Amino acid sequence: MTGLERLYHWLMEACGYAAALLFGLIAVLIFLDVALRNFGLGGLPWILEVSEYGLTLATFVGAPWVLYHGGHVRMELLLSALPPALATALDIFSDLLGIAVCLAFVYYGMAIVLDAARIGALVIKTLVIPEWWILAPLPFSALLLAAGFIRRLALTSTRLRQS
């Protein structure tokens, strides 16, 4: 593994651990809220909101990890039924499409984050927080996903050169 590959691997593993930690934290907070209410000690009114944000964040942080480990949705049945050359071409096309879509999300996601920060937009619920805090994971996650598709494309290209 090169230094860049090790860094990427470490980053993907960090994403996986962060997502797992968020899911675990959400479970603990919900348990705590239910236990407090059942013992008549009141509840934590902000738990639902924090759980919603945590689920969103865990999804955005976990998606690049899932792609890195090949756990994303693929049409294996279709690919296995196609001739190898056509299956490879379809795989390359899907990677290129993934890169394009992710880079569009990076571009527009950053525009939305910067606009929300510029105008000082707030999310006003139980908690009052800047809107850009909620939006910021989208372009970051999309950038990591684009890198994942680029990596997949490079691996396919290497595999084709070796065969």
PDB file of C-alpha atoms in Angstrom:
ATOM      1  CA  MET A   1       0.000   0.000   0.000  1.00  0.00           C
ATOM      2  CA  THR A   2       1.275   3.449  -0.853  1.00  0.00           C
ATOM      3  CA  GLY A   3       1.099   6.308   1.609  1.00  0.00           C
ATOM      4  CA  LEU A   4      -1.950   7.734  -0.153  1.00  0.00           C
ATOM      5  CA  GLU A   5      -3.695   4.346  -0.091  1.00  0.00           C
ATOM      6  CA  ARG A   6      -2.961   3.980   3.636  1.00  0.00           C
ATOM      7  CA  LEU A   7      -4.331   7.473   4.300  1.00  0.00           C
ATOM      8  CA  TYR A   8      -7.463   6.718   2.283  1.00  0.00           C
ATOM      9  CA  HIS A   9      -7.907   3.384   4.075  1.00  0.00           C
ATOM     10  CA  TRP A  10      -7.522   5.106   7.448  1.00  0.00           C
ATOM     11  CA  LEU A  11     -10.044   7.795   6.440  1.00  0.00           C
ATOM     12  CA  MET A  12     -12.582   5.187   5.303  1.00  0.00           C
ATOM     13  CA  GLU A  13     -12.173   3.203   8.502  1.00  0.00           C
ATOM     14  CA  ALA A  14     -12.592   6.428  10.517  1.00  0.00           C
ATOM     15  CA  CYS A  15     -15.833   7.062   8.622  1.00  0.00           C
ATOM     16  CA  GLY A  16     -17.068   3.573   9.500  1.00  0.00           C
ATOM     17  CA  TYR A  17     -16.183   3.949  13.159  1.00  0.00           C
ATOM     18  CA  ALA A  18     -17.758   7.416  13.310  1.00  0.00           C
ATOM     19  CA  ALA A  19     -21.009   6.096  11.825  1.00  0.00           C
ATOM     20  CA  ALA A  20     -21.042   3.158  14.252  1.00  0.00           C
ATOM     21  CA  LEU A  21     -20.326   5.479  17.176  1.00  0.00           C
ATOM     22  CA  LEU A  22     -23.178   7.779  16.130  1.00  0.00           C
ATOM     23  CA  PHE A  23     -25.635   4.871  15.846  1.00  0.00           C
ATOM     24  CA  GLY A  24     -24.559   3.621  19.275  1.00  0.00           C
ATOM     25  CA  LEU A  25     -24.835   7.084  20.821  1.00  0.00           C
ATOM     26  CA  ILE A  26     -28.332   7.505  19.393  1.00  0.00           C
ATOM     27  CA  ALA A  27     -29.374   4.155  20.887  1.00  0.00           C
ATOM     28  CA  VAL A  28     -28.003   5.126  24.313  1.00  0.00           C
ATOM     29  CA  LEU A  29     -29.686   8.550  24.229  1.00  0.00           C
ATOM     30  CA  ILE A  30     -33.056   7.075  23.266  1.00  0.00           C
ATOM     31  CA  PHE A  31     -32.728   4.462  26.021  1.00  0.00           C
ATOM     32  CA  LEU A  32     -31.856   7.196  28.513  1.00  0.00           C
ATOM     33  CA  ASP A  33     -34.841   9.309  27.451  1.00  0.00           C
ATOM     34  CA  VAL A  34     -37.273   6.369  27.730  1.00  0.00           C
ATOM     35  CA  ALA A  35     -35.839   5.312  31.097  1.00  0.00           C
ATOM     36  CA  LEU A  36     -36.103   8.848  32.514  1.00  0.00           C
ATOM     37  CA  ARG A  37     -39.716   9.153  31.373  1.00  0.00           C
ATOM     38  CA  ASN A  38     -40.650   5.718  32.743  1.00  0.00           C
ATOM     39  CA  PHE A  39     -39.163   6.573  36.143  1.00  0.00           C
ATOM     40  CA  GLY A  40     -41.120   9.831  36.182  1.00  0.00           C
ATOM     41  CA  LEU A  41     -38.005  11.974  35.977  1.00  0.00           C
ATOM     42  CA  GLY A  42     -39.106  13.837  32.862  1.00  0.00           C
ATOM     43  CA  GLY A  43     -37.575  13.372  29.485  1.00  0.00           C
ATOM     44  CA  LEU A  44     -34.952  14.986  27.368  1.00  0.00           C
ATOM     45  CA  PRO A  45     -36.937  16.991  24.816  1.00  0.00           C
ATOM     46  CA  TRP A  46     -33.961  17.468  22.514  1.00  0.00           C
ATOM     47  CA  ILE A  47     -33.319  13.722  22.061  1.00  0.00           C
ATOM     48  CA  LEU A  48     -35.594  13.303  19.020  1.00  0.00           C
ATOM     49  CA  GLU A  49     -33.958  16.216  17.249  1.00  0.00           C
ATOM     50  CA  VAL A  50     -30.421  15.070  18.060  1.00  0.00           C
ATOM     51  CA  SER A  51     -31.347  11.561  16.911  1.00  0.00           C
ATOM     52  CA  GLU A  52     -32.597  12.882  13.563  1.00  0.00           C
ATOM     53  CA  TYR A  53     -29.396  14.855  13.018  1.00  0.00           C
ATOM     54  CA  GLY A  54     -27.294  11.917  14.195  1.00  0.00           C
ATOM     55  CA  LEU A  55     -28.988   9.489  11.791  1.00  0.00           C
ATOM     56  CA  THR A  56     -28.435  11.887   8.911  1.00  0.00           C
ATOM     57  CA  LEU A  57     -24.800  12.427   9.849  1.00  0.00           C
ATOM     58  CA  ALA A  58     -24.173   8.698  10.328  1.00  0.00           C
ATOM     59  CA  THR A  59     -25.640   8.016   6.893  1.00  0.00           C
ATOM     60  CA  PHE A  60     -23.478  10.653   5.216  1.00  0.00           C
ATOM     61  CA  VAL A  61     -20.338   9.576   7.061  1.00  0.00           C
ATOM     62  CA  GLY A  62     -21.035   5.873   6.628  1.00  0.00           C
ATOM     63  CA  ALA A  63     -21.797   5.930   2.884  1.00  0.00           C
ATOM     64  CA  PRO A  64     -18.148   6.310   1.764  1.00  0.00           C
ATOM     65  CA  TRP A  65     -17.160   3.454   4.088  1.00  0.00           C
ATOM     66  CA  VAL A  66     -19.866   1.236   2.583  1.00  0.00           C
ATOM     67  CA  LEU A  67     -18.670   2.046  -0.949  1.00  0.00           C
ATOM     68  CA  TYR A  68     -15.045   1.384   0.063  1.00  0.00           C
ATOM     69  CA  HIS A  69     -15.986  -2.087   1.313  1.00  0.00           C
ATOM     70  CA  GLY A  70     -18.142  -2.858  -1.733  1.00  0.00           C
ATOM     71  CA  GLY A  71     -21.329  -3.027   0.333  1.00  0.00           C
ATOM     72  CA  HIS A  72     -23.286  -0.659  -1.884  1.00  0.00           C
ATOM     73  CA  VAL A  73     -26.147  -1.800  -4.084  1.00  0.00           C
ATOM     74  CA  ARG A  74     -24.953  -3.468  -7.276  1.00  0.00           C
ATOM     75  CA  MET A  75     -26.764  -5.538  -9.826  1.00  0.00           C
ATOM     76  CA  GLU A  76     -24.581  -8.634  -9.478  1.00  0.00           C
ATOM     77  CA  LEU A  77     -27.191 -10.871 -11.103  1.00  0.00           C
ATOM     78  CA  LEU A  78     -27.244  -8.686 -14.220  1.00  0.00           C
ATOM     79  CA  LEU A  79     -23.453  -8.301 -14.314  1.00  0.00           C
ATOM     80  CA  SER A  80     -22.913 -12.053 -14.007  1.00  0.00           C
ATOM     81  CA  ALA A  81     -25.370 -12.718 -16.862  1.00  0.00           C
ATOM     82  CA  LEU A  82     -23.592 -10.335 -19.241  1.00  0.00           C
ATOM     83  CA  PRO A  83     -20.496 -11.144 -21.278  1.00  0.00           C
ATOM     84  CA  PRO A  84     -17.391 -10.070 -19.307  1.00  0.00           C
ATOM     85  CA  ALA A  85     -16.537  -7.190 -21.643  1.00  0.00           C
ATOM     86  CA  LEU A  86     -20.046  -5.751 -21.428  1.00  0.00           C
ATOM     87  CA  ALA A  87     -20.169  -6.233 -17.638  1.00  0.00           C
ATOM     88  CA  THR A  88     -16.864  -4.363 -17.312  1.00  0.00           C
ATOM     89  CA  ALA A  89     -18.127  -1.580 -19.573  1.00  0.00           C
ATOM     90  CA  LEU A  90     -21.296  -1.274 -17.477  1.00  0.00           C
ATOM     91  CA  ASP A  91     -19.184  -1.210 -14.306  1.00  0.00           C
ATOM     92  CA  ILE A  92     -17.017   1.583 -15.757  1.00  0.00           C
ATOM     93  CA  PHE A  93     -20.098   3.513 -16.848  1.00  0.00           C
ATOM     94  CA  SER A  94     -21.639   3.245 -13.375  1.00  0.00           C
ATOM     95  CA  ASP A  95     -18.399   4.480 -11.792  1.00  0.00           C
ATOM     96  CA  LEU A  96     -18.246   7.439 -14.183  1.00  0.00           C
ATOM     97  CA  LEU A  97     -21.892   8.237 -13.476  1.00  0.00           C
ATOM     98  CA  GLY A  98     -21.213   7.961  -9.739  1.00  0.00           C
ATOM     99  CA  ILE A  99     -18.303  10.391 -10.031  1.00  0.00           C
ATOM    100  CA  ALA A 100     -20.409  12.893 -11.984  1.00  0.00           C
ATOM    101  CA  VAL A 101     -23.347  12.735  -9.567  1.00  0.00           C
ATOM    102  CA  CYS A 102     -21.108  13.006  -6.504  1.00  0.00           C
ATOM    103  CA  LEU A 103     -19.201  15.980  -7.900  1.00  0.00           C
ATOM    104  CA  ALA A 104     -22.527  17.698  -8.656  1.00  0.00           C
ATOM    105  CA  PHE A 105     -23.498  17.106  -5.017  1.00  0.00           C
ATOM    106  CA  VAL A 106     -20.158  18.552  -3.894  1.00  0.00           C
ATOM    107  CA  TYR A 107     -20.646  21.669  -6.007  1.00  0.00           C
ATOM    108  CA  TYR A 108     -24.275  22.344  -5.138  1.00  0.00           C
ATOM    109  CA  GLY A 109     -23.846  21.157  -1.555  1.00  0.00           C
ATOM    110  CA  MET A 110     -21.017  23.621  -0.995  1.00  0.00           C
ATOM    111  CA  ALA A 111     -23.100  26.395  -2.585  1.00  0.00           C
ATOM    112  CA  ILE A 112     -25.957  25.651  -0.177  1.00  0.00           C
ATOM    113  CA  VAL A 113     -23.670  25.403   2.860  1.00  0.00           C
ATOM    114  CA  LEU A 114     -21.915  28.668   2.032  1.00  0.00           C
ATOM    115  CA  ASP A 115     -25.217  30.425   1.334  1.00  0.00           C
ATOM    116  CA  ALA A 116     -26.717  29.232   4.634  1.00  0.00           C
ATOM    117  CA  ALA A 117     -23.605  30.435   6.480  1.00  0.00           C
ATOM    118  CA  ARG A 118     -23.574  33.756   4.608  1.00  0.00           C
ATOM    119  CA  ILE A 119     -27.187  34.615   5.461  1.00  0.00           C
ATOM    120  CA  GLY A 120     -26.927  33.227   8.994  1.00  0.00           C
ATOM    121  CA  ALA A 121     -29.814  30.785   8.525  1.00  0.00           C
ATOM    122  CA  LEU A 122     -30.894  29.029  11.692  1.00  0.00           C
ATOM    123  CA  VAL A 123     -32.814  25.839  12.350  1.00  0.00           C
ATOM    124  CA  ILE A 124     -35.241  26.708  15.110  1.00  0.00           C
ATOM    125  CA  LYS A 125     -36.722  23.692  16.853  1.00  0.00           C
ATOM    126  CA  THR A 126     -36.012  22.553  20.397  1.00  0.00           C
ATOM    127  CA  LEU A 127     -32.395  23.396  19.691  1.00  0.00           C
ATOM    128  CA  VAL A 128     -31.413  26.499  17.735  1.00  0.00           C
ATOM    129  CA  ILE A 129     -28.396  25.834  15.550  1.00  0.00           C
ATOM    130  CA  PRO A 130     -26.896  27.293  12.379  1.00  0.00           C
ATOM    131  CA  GLU A 131     -28.347  25.545   9.327  1.00  0.00           C
ATOM    132  CA  TRP A 132     -24.942  25.087   7.710  1.00  0.00           C
ATOM    133  CA  TRP A 133     -23.934  22.719  10.530  1.00  0.00           C
ATOM    134  CA  ILE A 134     -26.588  20.281   9.330  1.00  0.00           C
ATOM    135  CA  LEU A 135     -25.776  20.788   5.645  1.00  0.00           C
ATOM    136  CA  ALA A 136     -21.956  20.610   5.874  1.00  0.00           C
ATOM    137  CA  PRO A 137     -21.654  16.792   5.870  1.00  0.00           C
ATOM    138  CA  LEU A 138     -23.283  16.542   2.409  1.00  0.00           C
ATOM    139  CA  PRO A 139     -20.461  17.972   0.271  1.00  0.00           C
ATOM    140  CA  PHE A 140     -17.819  16.280   2.447  1.00  0.00           C
ATOM    141  CA  SER A 141     -19.517  12.902   2.054  1.00  0.00           C
ATOM    142  CA  ALA A 142     -20.078  13.445  -1.672  1.00  0.00           C
ATOM    143  CA  LEU A 143     -16.380  14.260  -2.116  1.00  0.00           C
ATOM    144  CA  LEU A 144     -15.388  11.057  -0.330  1.00  0.00           C
ATOM    145  CA  LEU A 145     -17.879   9.104  -2.439  1.00  0.00           C
ATOM    146  CA  ALA A 146     -16.453  10.635  -5.638  1.00  0.00           C
ATOM    147  CA  ALA A 147     -12.991   9.560  -4.461  1.00  0.00           C
ATOM    148  CA  GLY A 148     -14.387   6.071  -3.867  1.00  0.00           C
ATOM    149  CA  PHE A 149     -15.758   5.869  -7.396  1.00  0.00           C
ATOM    150  CA  ILE A 150     -12.461   7.174  -8.798  1.00  0.00           C
ATOM    151  CA  ARG A 151     -10.666   4.459  -6.820  1.00  0.00           C
ATOM    152  CA  ARG A 152     -13.044   1.795  -8.171  1.00  0.00           C
ATOM    153  CA  LEU A 153     -12.441   3.077 -11.697  1.00  0.00           C
ATOM    154  CA  ALA A 154      -8.665   2.967 -11.183  1.00  0.00           C
ATOM    155  CA  LEU A 155      -8.867  -0.590  -9.822  1.00  0.00           C
ATOM    156  CA  THR A 156     -10.935  -1.679 -12.827  1.00  0.00           C
ATOM    157  CA  SER A 157      -8.442  -0.009 -15.153  1.00  0.00           C
ATOM    158  CA  THR A 158      -5.538  -1.762 -13.431  1.00  0.00           C
ATOM    159  CA  ARG A 159      -7.346  -5.088 -13.609  1.00  0.00           C
ATOM    160  CA  LEU A 160      -7.979  -4.595 -17.358  1.00  0.00           C
ATOM    161  CA  ARG A 161      -4.312  -3.762 -18.021  1.00  0.00           C
ATOM    162  CA  GLN A 162      -3.167  -6.874 -16.183  1.00  0.00           C
ATOM    163  CA  SER A 163      -5.457  -9.221 -18.113  1.00  0.00           C
TER     164      SER A 163
END
